[in-house]
Amino acid sequence: PTNCDPLFPKGFRMVLWSKEQDKLPDINMSSGANEVKKEGGPLNPDFLNSNGTVYPVIVTKGPEDLSPGSGGEFELTELTSFSERASETGDEEDRSEIVADCRANAKGQQEEDALLENASQSNESDDISTGQSPEPPAPLKETSFSIGLQVVFPFLLAGFGTVAAGMVLDIVQHWTVFTDVSEVFILVPALLGLKGNLEMTLASRLSTAANIGQMDTAKDMWKMIMGNLALIQVQATVVGFLASIAAVIFGWIPEGHFRMGHAVLLCASSVTTAFIASLLLGLIMIGVIIASRKVGINPDNVATPIAASLGDLITLSLLAGISTSLYKELDNDYANPLVCAAFVAMCPLWVLIARKIPSTREVLYSGWEPVIIAMAISSVGGLILDKTVTDPNFAGMAVFTPVINGVGGNLVAVQASRISTHLHMNGLPMGDPNPNLRKCPTPCTSFLGSSVNSRSARVLFLLVAPGHLVFLYTINSLRGGHTSLTPVFVTCYLVAALLQVLILLYLADWMAHWMWGRGMDPDNFSIPYLTALGDLLGTGFLALCFHVSWFIGDRDAHMGN
């Protein structure tokens, strides 16, 4: 039909009726100018010649004969042969010229299509130069060995980062600001949890975008970078402010008295720490993801552990330094409020930048629930830490808290990021009503199945015990903490760590599929919940470990010294 456009008036919608049936299928012309509508079955074979071109259809009524209420539709008559219609109209010569012209056009169109096909096959690299994104890369083939090989080095690097953060917390817990304003301990898990709420979510989001080909062109890459950096800045400012409010409330309820100076100090320290740490870690994450993709490594396996390796150390160091500096200005009635106001005033700028990118605009409007709830969950873990560390008998808990929380959060973030990428590349459409996506998996399915996600869960779980033994030995070699590594304590510690990671990996499998079935992107929603639960479970199990060790008599001269 496209080759016979001179026969049809522009802008008309023509209906072709079949002798055999009333309903024939819709056929759209590639030109888009005219449309032949056929409802029901295939075209009559008499319309097709030997080379596949279509004979023209002759209008039984001219456009001038259409009634005004016909809506631009008029009837066409199907012909068994073109010569029959020509003899009826007595216009054989003109029609023959049109048919010859149509056949010539069809032949030229076929030759042009063949040339275009050959040209596209020989110039596949021209896609980037035309500004169009190339085809998404195929998913990487991974075995258990390749997964373990890619994960183990970032995992160890992240673990040593948490060991360093634990050593820092073991030292700063005796600083004046931590002893006089003990609510700062409540901020520790909430602010360290920002790596799960923001940086790991950013890493997972960008890893998925890189794996499905949304960062293969420079233009797309820079749009993703700017939008995501602006997004995490506004999220960090809001979460830091809310974390300080939670710390004030959790500190005020047990003690029964409220100090405005301490509340403003907590707010200024929390907001400043969250803003600077998120900016630094966001830039590091972007560099890691781009570099890992260029060297052929799956970003899901390396980005989130590296975020954690530096996240805890940077955040805790910033919190200790900033809170100490602002504590010295506690007598100044304007310093701390001005710091809070300055960072809050920059939020509208980050909102304007994040709104320009469609992917970050969606998170900006709908991604607050998991971040805020995760912050509240982490703050409960901070309350447990505050009440345990302030007891002289359990002061040794401080050095192990970032380690157990960090290792659990790193491993579950890797698994959640991998499941999300798998769903984006191979799963059903997001929000699909398929009940299998929402069905709660069994532990056997999650850990003993034959899928790639079950394989990675086994690999990650097997890393827990050896990794923690290495980290405990490192802490002991550096003479950190206030607790000797007795067999009883090490056994209790490993049981707590294994139980924490076992629960988190199972929850990651269920939560990612459940959220996908409800139309929520696991990259944006699952990781904040999982890392916050990791903080809560890790702190709770570690406190229980110290109480059990103390109860069964595993005490030594180093405990609380």
mmCIF file with all atom_site columns, N, CA and C in Angstrom, residues 488-538:
data_model
loop_
_atom_site.group_PDB
_atom_site.id
_atom_site.type_symbol
_atom_site.label_atom_id
_atom_site.label_alt_id
_atom_site.label_comp_id
_atom_site.label_asym_id
_atom_site.label_entity_id
_atom_site.label_seq_id
_atom_site.pdbx_PDB_ins_code
_atom_site.Cartn_x
_atom_site.Cartn_y
_atom_site.Cartn_z
_atom_site.occupancy
_atom_site.B_iso_or_equiv
_atom_site.pdbx_formal_charge
_atom_site.auth_seq_id
_atom_site.auth_comp_id
_atom_site.auth_asym_id
_atom_site.auth_atom_id
_atom_site.pdbx_PDB_model_num
ATOM 1   N N  . VAL A 1 488 ? 35.313 -18.845 73.954 1.00 0.00 ? 488 VAL A N  1
ATOM 2   C CA . VAL A 1 488 ? 33.876 -18.662 74.213 1.00 0.00 ? 488 VAL A CA 1
ATOM 3   C C  . VAL A 1 488 ? 33.367 -17.414 73.496 1.00 0.00 ? 488 VAL A C  1
ATOM 4   N N  . PHE A 1 489 ? 34.117 -16.314 73.623 1.00 0.00 ? 489 PHE A N  1
ATOM 5   C CA . PHE A 1 489 ? 33.670 -15.075 72.991 1.00 0.00 ? 489 PHE A CA 1
ATOM 6   C C  . PHE A 1 489 ? 33.671 -15.202 71.469 1.00 0.00 ? 489 PHE A C  1
ATOM 7   N N  . VAL A 1 490 ? 34.723 -15.796 70.895 1.00 0.00 ? 490 VAL A N  1
ATOM 8   C CA . VAL A 1 490 ? 34.800 -15.944 69.442 1.00 0.00 ? 490 VAL A CA 1
ATOM 9   C C  . VAL A 1 490 ? 33.655 -16.805 68.929 1.00 0.00 ? 490 VAL A C  1
ATOM 10  N N  . THR A 1 491 ? 33.324 -17.885 69.663 1.00 0.00 ? 491 THR A N  1
ATOM 11  C CA . THR A 1 491 ? 32.222 -18.755 69.247 1.00 0.00 ? 491 THR A CA 1
ATOM 12  C C  . THR A 1 491 ? 30.891 -18.000 69.270 1.00 0.00 ? 491 THR A C  1
ATOM 13  N N  . CYS A 1 492 ? 30.646 -17.277 70.367 1.00 0.00 ? 492 CYS A N  1
ATOM 14  C CA . CYS A 1 492 ? 29.403 -16.490 70.452 1.00 0.00 ? 492 CYS A CA 1
ATOM 15  C C  . CYS A 1 492 ? 29.343 -15.432 69.359 1.00 0.00 ? 492 CYS A C  1
ATOM 16  N N  . TYR A 1 493 ? 30.481 -14.791 69.087 1.00 0.00 ? 493 TYR A N  1
ATOM 17  C CA . TYR A 1 493 ? 30.528 -13.742 68.067 1.00 0.00 ? 493 TYR A CA 1
ATOM 18  C C  . TYR A 1 493 ? 30.219 -14.313 66.686 1.00 0.00 ? 493 TYR A C  1
ATOM 19  N N  . LEU A 1 494 ? 30.824 -15.473 66.338 1.00 0.00 ? 494 LEU A N  1
ATOM 20  C CA . LEU A 1 494 ? 30.594 -16.066 65.015 1.00 0.00 ? 494 LEU A CA 1
ATOM 21  C C  . LEU A 1 494 ? 29.151 -16.541 64.854 1.00 0.00 ? 494 LEU A C  1
ATOM 22  N N  . VAL A 1 495 ? 28.579 -17.094 65.933 1.00 0.00 ? 495 VAL A N  1
ATOM 23  C CA . VAL A 1 495 ? 27.169 -17.505 65.859 1.00 0.00 ? 495 VAL A CA 1
ATOM 24  C C  . VAL A 1 495 ? 26.280 -16.296 65.596 1.00 0.00 ? 495 VAL A C  1
ATOM 25  N N  . ALA A 1 496 ? 26.559 -15.187 66.283 1.00 0.00 ? 496 ALA A N  1
ATOM 26  C CA . ALA A 1 496 ? 25.777 -13.973 66.066 1.00 0.00 ? 496 ALA A CA 1
ATOM 27  C C  . ALA A 1 496 ? 25.926 -13.472 64.639 1.00 0.00 ? 496 ALA A C  1
ATOM 28  N N  . ALA A 1 497 ? 27.146 -13.472 64.103 1.00 0.00 ? 497 ALA A N  1
ATOM 29  C CA . ALA A 1 497 ? 27.384 -12.976 62.749 1.00 0.00 ? 497 ALA A CA 1
ATOM 30  C C  . ALA A 1 497 ? 26.733 -13.866 61.698 1.00 0.00 ? 497 ALA A C  1
ATOM 31  N N  . LEU A 1 498 ? 26.843 -15.190 61.855 1.00 0.00 ? 498 LEU A N  1
ATOM 32  C CA . LEU A 1 498 ? 26.241 -16.114 60.888 1.00 0.00 ? 498 LEU A CA 1
ATOM 33  C C  . LEU A 1 498 ? 24.720 -16.013 60.905 1.00 0.00 ? 498 LEU A C  1
ATOM 34  N N  . LEU A 1 499 ? 24.144 -15.907 62.090 1.00 0.00 ? 499 LEU A N  1
ATOM 35  C CA . LEU A 1 499 ? 22.693 -15.791 62.187 1.00 0.00 ? 499 LEU A CA 1
ATOM 36  C C  . LEU A 1 499 ? 22.207 -14.482 61.560 1.00 0.00 ? 499 LEU A C  1
ATOM 37  N N  . GLN A 1 500 ? 22.954 -13.411 61.781 1.00 0.00 ? 500 GLN A N  1
ATOM 38  C CA . GLN A 1 500 ? 22.584 -12.123 61.189 1.00 0.00 ? 500 GLN A CA 1
ATOM 39  C C  . GLN A 1 500 ? 22.566 -12.198 59.670 1.00 0.00 ? 500 GLN A C  1
ATOM 40  N N  . VAL A 1 501 ? 23.632 -12.720 59.054 1.00 0.00 ? 501 VAL A N  1
ATOM 41  C CA . VAL A 1 501 ? 23.721 -12.763 57.594 1.00 0.00 ? 501 VAL A CA 1
ATOM 42  C C  . VAL A 1 501 ? 22.724 -13.756 57.010 1.00 0.00 ? 501 VAL A C  1
ATOM 43  N N  . LEU A 1 502 ? 22.481 -14.868 57.698 1.00 0.00 ? 502 LEU A N  1
ATOM 44  C CA . LEU A 1 502 ? 21.503 -15.851 57.218 1.00 0.00 ? 502 LEU A CA 1
ATOM 45  C C  . LEU A 1 502 ? 20.115 -15.220 57.112 1.00 0.00 ? 502 LEU A C  1
ATOM 46  N N  . ILE A 1 503 ? 19.729 -14.494 58.130 1.00 0.00 ? 503 ILE A N  1
ATOM 47  C CA . ILE A 1 503 ? 18.421 -13.831 58.117 1.00 0.00 ? 503 ILE A CA 1
ATOM 48  C C  . ILE A 1 503 ? 18.366 -12.769 57.021 1.00 0.00 ? 503 ILE A C  1
ATOM 49  N N  . LEU A 1 504 ? 19.441 -11.991 56.878 1.00 0.00 ? 504 LEU A N  1
ATOM 50  C CA . LEU A 1 504 ? 19.441 -10.893 55.901 1.00 0.00 ? 504 LEU A CA 1
ATOM 51  C C  . LEU A 1 504 ? 19.381 -11.416 54.465 1.00 0.00 ? 504 LEU A C  1
ATOM 52  N N  . LEU A 1 505 ? 20.131 -12.463 54.153 1.00 0.00 ? 505 LEU A N  1
ATOM 53  C CA . LEU A 1 505 ? 20.107 -12.996 52.785 1.00 0.00 ? 505 LEU A CA 1
ATOM 54  C C  . LEU A 1 505 ? 18.742 -13.579 52.438 1.00 0.00 ? 505 LEU A C  1
ATOM 55  N N  . TYR A 1 506 ? 18.108 -14.227 53.397 1.00 0.00 ? 506 TYR A N  1
ATOM 56  C CA . TYR A 1 506 ? 16.766 -14.756 53.147 1.00 0.00 ? 506 TYR A CA 1
ATOM 57  C C  . TYR A 1 506 ? 15.768 -13.622 52.935 1.00 0.00 ? 506 TYR A C  1
ATOM 58  N N  . LEU A 1 507 ? 15.858 -12.585 53.781 1.00 0.00 ? 507 LEU A N  1
ATOM 59  C CA . LEU A 1 507 ? 14.965 -11.437 53.621 1.00 0.00 ? 507 LEU A CA 1
ATOM 60  C C  . LEU A 1 507 ? 15.205 -10.727 52.296 1.00 0.00 ? 507 LEU A C  1
ATOM 61  N N  . ALA A 1 508 ? 16.459 -10.677 51.826 1.00 0.00 ? 508 ALA A N  1
ATOM 62  C CA . ALA A 1 508 ? 16.750 -10.019 50.546 1.00 0.00 ? 508 ALA A CA 1
ATOM 63  C C  . ALA A 1 508 ? 16.054 -10.741 49.399 1.00 0.00 ? 508 ALA A C  1
ATOM 64  N N  . ASP A 1 509 ? 16.074 -12.075 49.406 1.00 0.00 ? 509 ASP A N  1
ATOM 65  C CA . ASP A 1 509 ? 15.427 -12.846 48.346 1.00 0.00 ? 509 ASP A CA 1
ATOM 66  C C  . ASP A 1 509 ? 13.927 -12.597 48.332 1.00 0.00 ? 509 ASP A C  1
ATOM 67  N N  . TRP A 1 510 ? 13.324 -12.619 49.507 1.00 0.00 ? 510 TRP A N  1
ATOM 68  C CA . TRP A 1 510 ? 11.872 -12.396 49.575 1.00 0.00 ? 510 TRP A CA 1
ATOM 69  C C  . TRP A 1 510 ? 11.509 -10.953 49.251 1.00 0.00 ? 510 TRP A C  1
ATOM 70  N N  . MET A 1 511 ? 12.211 -9.998  49.853 1.00 0.00 ? 511 MET A N  1
ATOM 71  C CA . MET A 1 511 ? 11.833 -8.599  49.731 1.00 0.00 ? 511 MET A CA 1
ATOM 72  C C  . MET A 1 511 ? 11.979 -8.082  48.305 1.00 0.00 ? 511 MET A C  1
ATOM 73  N N  . ALA A 1 512 ? 13.069 -8.450  47.612 1.00 0.00 ? 512 ALA A N  1
ATOM 74  C CA . ALA A 1 512 ? 13.282 -7.950  46.254 1.00 0.00 ? 512 ALA A CA 1
ATOM 75  C C  . ALA A 1 512 ? 12.173 -8.431  45.321 1.00 0.00 ? 512 ALA A C  1
ATOM 76  N N  . HIS A 1 513 ? 11.809 -9.725  45.390 1.00 0.00 ? 513 HIS A N  1
ATOM 77  C CA . HIS A 1 513 ? 10.747 -10.242 44.523 1.00 0.00 ? 513 HIS A CA 1
ATOM 78  C C  . HIS A 1 513 ? 9.378  -9.694  44.918 1.00 0.00 ? 513 HIS A C  1
ATOM 79  N N  . TRP A 1 514 ? 9.145  -9.549  46.206 1.00 0.00 ? 514 TRP A N  1
ATOM 80  C CA . TRP A 1 514 ? 7.864  -9.007  46.658 1.00 0.00 ? 514 TRP A CA 1
ATOM 81  C C  . TRP A 1 514 ? 7.695  -7.564  46.201 1.00 0.00 ? 514 TRP A C  1
ATOM 82  N N  . MET A 1 515 ? 8.745  -6.763  46.336 1.00 0.00 ? 515 MET A N  1
ATOM 83  C CA . MET A 1 515 ? 8.662  -5.369  45.887 1.00 0.00 ? 515 MET A CA 1
ATOM 84  C C  . MET A 1 515 ? 8.517  -5.274  44.377 1.00 0.00 ? 515 MET A C  1
ATOM 85  N N  . TRP A 1 516 ? 9.227  -6.136  43.648 1.00 0.00 ? 516 TRP A N  1
ATOM 86  C CA . TRP A 1 516 ? 9.114  -6.128  42.189 1.00 0.00 ? 516 TRP A CA 1
ATOM 87  C C  . TRP A 1 516 ? 7.672  -6.442  41.767 1.00 0.00 ? 516 TRP A C  1
ATOM 88  N N  . GLY A 1 517 ? 7.037  -7.402  42.445 1.00 0.00 ? 517 GLY A N  1
ATOM 89  C CA . GLY A 1 517 ? 5.658  -7.749  42.119 1.00 0.00 ? 517 GLY A CA 1
ATOM 90  C C  . GLY A 1 517 ? 4.679  -6.639  42.428 1.00 0.00 ? 517 GLY A C  1
ATOM 91  N N  . ARG A 1 518 ? 5.047  -5.746  43.338 1.00 0.00 ? 518 ARG A N  1
ATOM 92  C CA . ARG A 1 518 ? 4.174  -4.621  43.680 1.00 0.00 ? 518 ARG A CA 1
ATOM 93  C C  . ARG A 1 518 ? 4.531  -3.344  42.939 1.00 0.00 ? 518 ARG A C  1
ATOM 94  N N  . GLY A 1 519 ? 5.443  -3.440  41.972 1.00 0.00 ? 519 GLY A N  1
ATOM 95  C CA . GLY A 1 519 ? 5.780  -2.277  41.157 1.00 0.00 ? 519 GLY A CA 1
ATOM 96  C C  . GLY A 1 519 ? 6.804  -1.349  41.772 1.00 0.00 ? 519 GLY A C  1
ATOM 97  N N  . MET A 1 520 ? 7.550  -1.803  42.781 1.00 0.00 ? 520 MET A N  1
ATOM 98  C CA . MET A 1 520 ? 8.586  -0.975  43.413 1.00 0.00 ? 520 MET A CA 1
ATOM 99  C C  . MET A 1 520 ? 9.960  -1.482  42.997 1.00 0.00 ? 520 MET A C  1
ATOM 100 N N  . ASP A 1 521 ? 10.840 -0.559  42.637 1.00 0.00 ? 521 ASP A N  1
ATOM 101 C CA . ASP A 1 521 ? 12.176 -0.928  42.193 1.00 0.00 ? 521 ASP A CA 1
ATOM 102 C C  . ASP A 1 521 ? 13.005 -1.358  43.403 1.00 0.00 ? 521 ASP A C  1
ATOM 103 N N  . PRO A 1 522 ? 13.496 -2.604  43.453 1.00 0.00 ? 522 PRO A N  1
ATOM 104 C CA . PRO A 1 522 ? 14.296 -3.047  44.614 1.00 0.00 ? 522 PRO A CA 1
ATOM 105 C C  . PRO A 1 522 ? 15.566 -2.229  44.820 1.00 0.00 ? 522 PRO A C  1
ATOM 106 N N  . ASP A 1 523 ? 16.118 -1.644  43.743 1.00 0.00 ? 523 ASP A N  1
ATOM 107 C CA . ASP A 1 523 ? 17.316 -0.816  43.891 1.00 0.00 ? 523 ASP A CA 1
ATOM 108 C C  . ASP A 1 523 ? 17.066 0.348   44.846 1.00 0.00 ? 523 ASP A C  1
ATOM 109 N N  . ASN A 1 524 ? 15.860 0.896   44.809 1.00 0.00 ? 524 ASN A N  1
ATOM 110 C CA . ASN A 1 524 ? 15.559 2.088   45.603 1.00 0.00 ? 524 ASN A CA 1
ATOM 111 C C  . ASN A 1 524 ? 14.913 1.763   46.947 1.00 0.00 ? 524 ASN A C  1
ATOM 112 N N  . PHE A 1 525 ? 14.284 0.593   47.060 1.00 0.00 ? 525 PHE A N  1
ATOM 113 C CA . PHE A 1 525 ? 13.481 0.317   48.245 1.00 0.00 ? 525 PHE A CA 1
ATOM 114 C C  . PHE A 1 525 ? 14.055 -0.765  49.153 1.00 0.00 ? 525 PHE A C  1
ATOM 115 N N  . SER A 1 526 ? 14.693 -1.802  48.593 1.00 0.00 ? 526 SER A N  1
ATOM 116 C CA . SER A 1 526 ? 15.068 -2.944  49.435 1.00 0.00 ? 526 SER A CA 1
ATOM 117 C C  . SER A 1 526 ? 16.341 -2.699  50.242 1.00 0.00 ? 526 SER A C  1
ATOM 118 N N  . ILE A 1 527 ? 17.364 -2.098  49.629 1.00 0.00 ? 527 ILE A N  1
ATOM 119 C CA . ILE A 1 527 ? 18.654 -1.968  50.303 1.00 0.00 ? 527 ILE A CA 1
ATOM 120 C C  . ILE A 1 527 ? 18.579 -1.120  51.580 1.00 0.00 ? 527 ILE A C  1
ATOM 121 N N  . PRO A 1 528 ? 17.863 0.021   51.604 1.00 0.00 ? 528 PRO A N  1
ATOM 122 C CA . PRO A 1 528 ? 17.767 0.750   52.878 1.00 0.00 ? 528 PRO A CA 1
ATOM 123 C C  . PRO A 1 528 ? 17.172 -0.083  54.007 1.00 0.00 ? 528 PRO A C  1
ATOM 124 N N  . TYR A 1 529 ? 16.099 -0.824  53.714 1.00 0.00 ? 529 TYR A N  1
ATOM 125 C CA . TYR A 1 529 ? 15.504 -1.667  54.749 1.00 0.00 ? 529 TYR A CA 1
ATOM 126 C C  . TYR A 1 529 ? 16.468 -2.746  55.213 1.00 0.00 ? 529 TYR A C  1
ATOM 127 N N  . LEU A 1 530 ? 17.138 -3.390  54.268 1.00 0.00 ? 530 LEU A N  1
ATOM 128 C CA . LEU A 1 530 ? 18.001 -4.519  54.611 1.00 0.00 ? 530 LEU A CA 1
ATOM 129 C C  . LEU A 1 530 ? 19.219 -4.077  55.413 1.00 0.00 ? 530 LEU A C  1
ATOM 130 N N  . THR A 1 531 ? 19.871 -2.989  55.019 1.00 0.00 ? 531 THR A N  1
ATOM 131 C CA . THR A 1 531 ? 21.037 -2.530  55.785 1.00 0.00 ? 531 THR A CA 1
ATOM 132 C C  . THR A 1 531 ? 20.640 -2.012  57.165 1.00 0.00 ? 531 THR A C  1
ATOM 133 N N  . ALA A 1 532 ? 19.466 -1.386  57.260 1.00 0.00 ? 532 ALA A N  1
ATOM 134 C CA . ALA A 1 532 ? 19.000 -0.940  58.580 1.00 0.00 ? 532 ALA A CA 1
ATOM 135 C C  . ALA A 1 532 ? 18.698 -2.133  59.473 1.00 0.00 ? 532 ALA A C  1
ATOM 136 N N  . LEU A 1 533 ? 18.055 -3.154  58.907 1.00 0.00 ? 533 LEU A N  1
ATOM 137 C CA . LEU A 1 533 ? 17.830 -4.374  59.682 1.00 0.00 ? 533 LEU A CA 1
ATOM 138 C C  . LEU A 1 533 ? 19.153 -5.035  60.058 1.00 0.00 ? 533 LEU A C  1
ATOM 139 N N  . GLY A 1 534 ? 20.154 -4.936  59.178 1.00 0.00 ? 534 GLY A N  1
ATOM 140 C CA . GLY A 1 534 ? 21.485 -5.450  59.503 1.00 0.00 ? 534 GLY A CA 1
ATOM 141 C C  . GLY A 1 534 ? 22.086 -4.735  60.688 1.00 0.00 ? 534 GLY A C  1
ATOM 142 N N  . ASP A 1 535 ? 21.925 -3.409  60.755 1.00 0.00 ? 535 ASP A N  1
ATOM 143 C CA . ASP A 1 535 ? 22.416 -2.649  61.911 1.00 0.00 ? 535 ASP A CA 1
ATOM 144 C C  . ASP A 1 535 ? 21.703 -3.070  63.191 1.00 0.00 ? 535 ASP A C  1
ATOM 145 N N  . LEU A 1 536 ? 20.380 -3.211  63.097 1.00 0.00 ? 536 LEU A N  1
ATOM 146 C CA . LEU A 1 536 ? 19.609 -3.569  64.285 1.00 0.00 ? 536 LEU A CA 1
ATOM 147 C C  . LEU A 1 536 ? 19.946 -4.981  64.750 1.00 0.00 ? 536 LEU A C  1
ATOM 148 N N  . LEU A 1 537 ? 19.953 -5.934  63.816 1.00 0.00 ? 537 LEU A N  1
ATOM 149 C CA . LEU A 1 537 ? 20.265 -7.319  64.186 1.00 0.00 ? 537 LEU A CA 1
ATOM 150 C C  . LEU A 1 537 ? 21.707 -7.449  64.670 1.00 0.00 ? 537 LEU A C  1
ATOM 151 N N  . GLY A 1 538 ? 22.644 -6.779  63.975 1.00 0.00 ? 538 GLY A N  1
ATOM 152 C CA . GLY A 1 538 ? 24.043 -6.879  64.371 1.00 0.00 ? 538 GLY A CA 1
ATOM 153 C C  . GLY A 1 538 ? 24.292 -6.315  65.753 1.00 0.00 ? 538 GLY A C  1
#
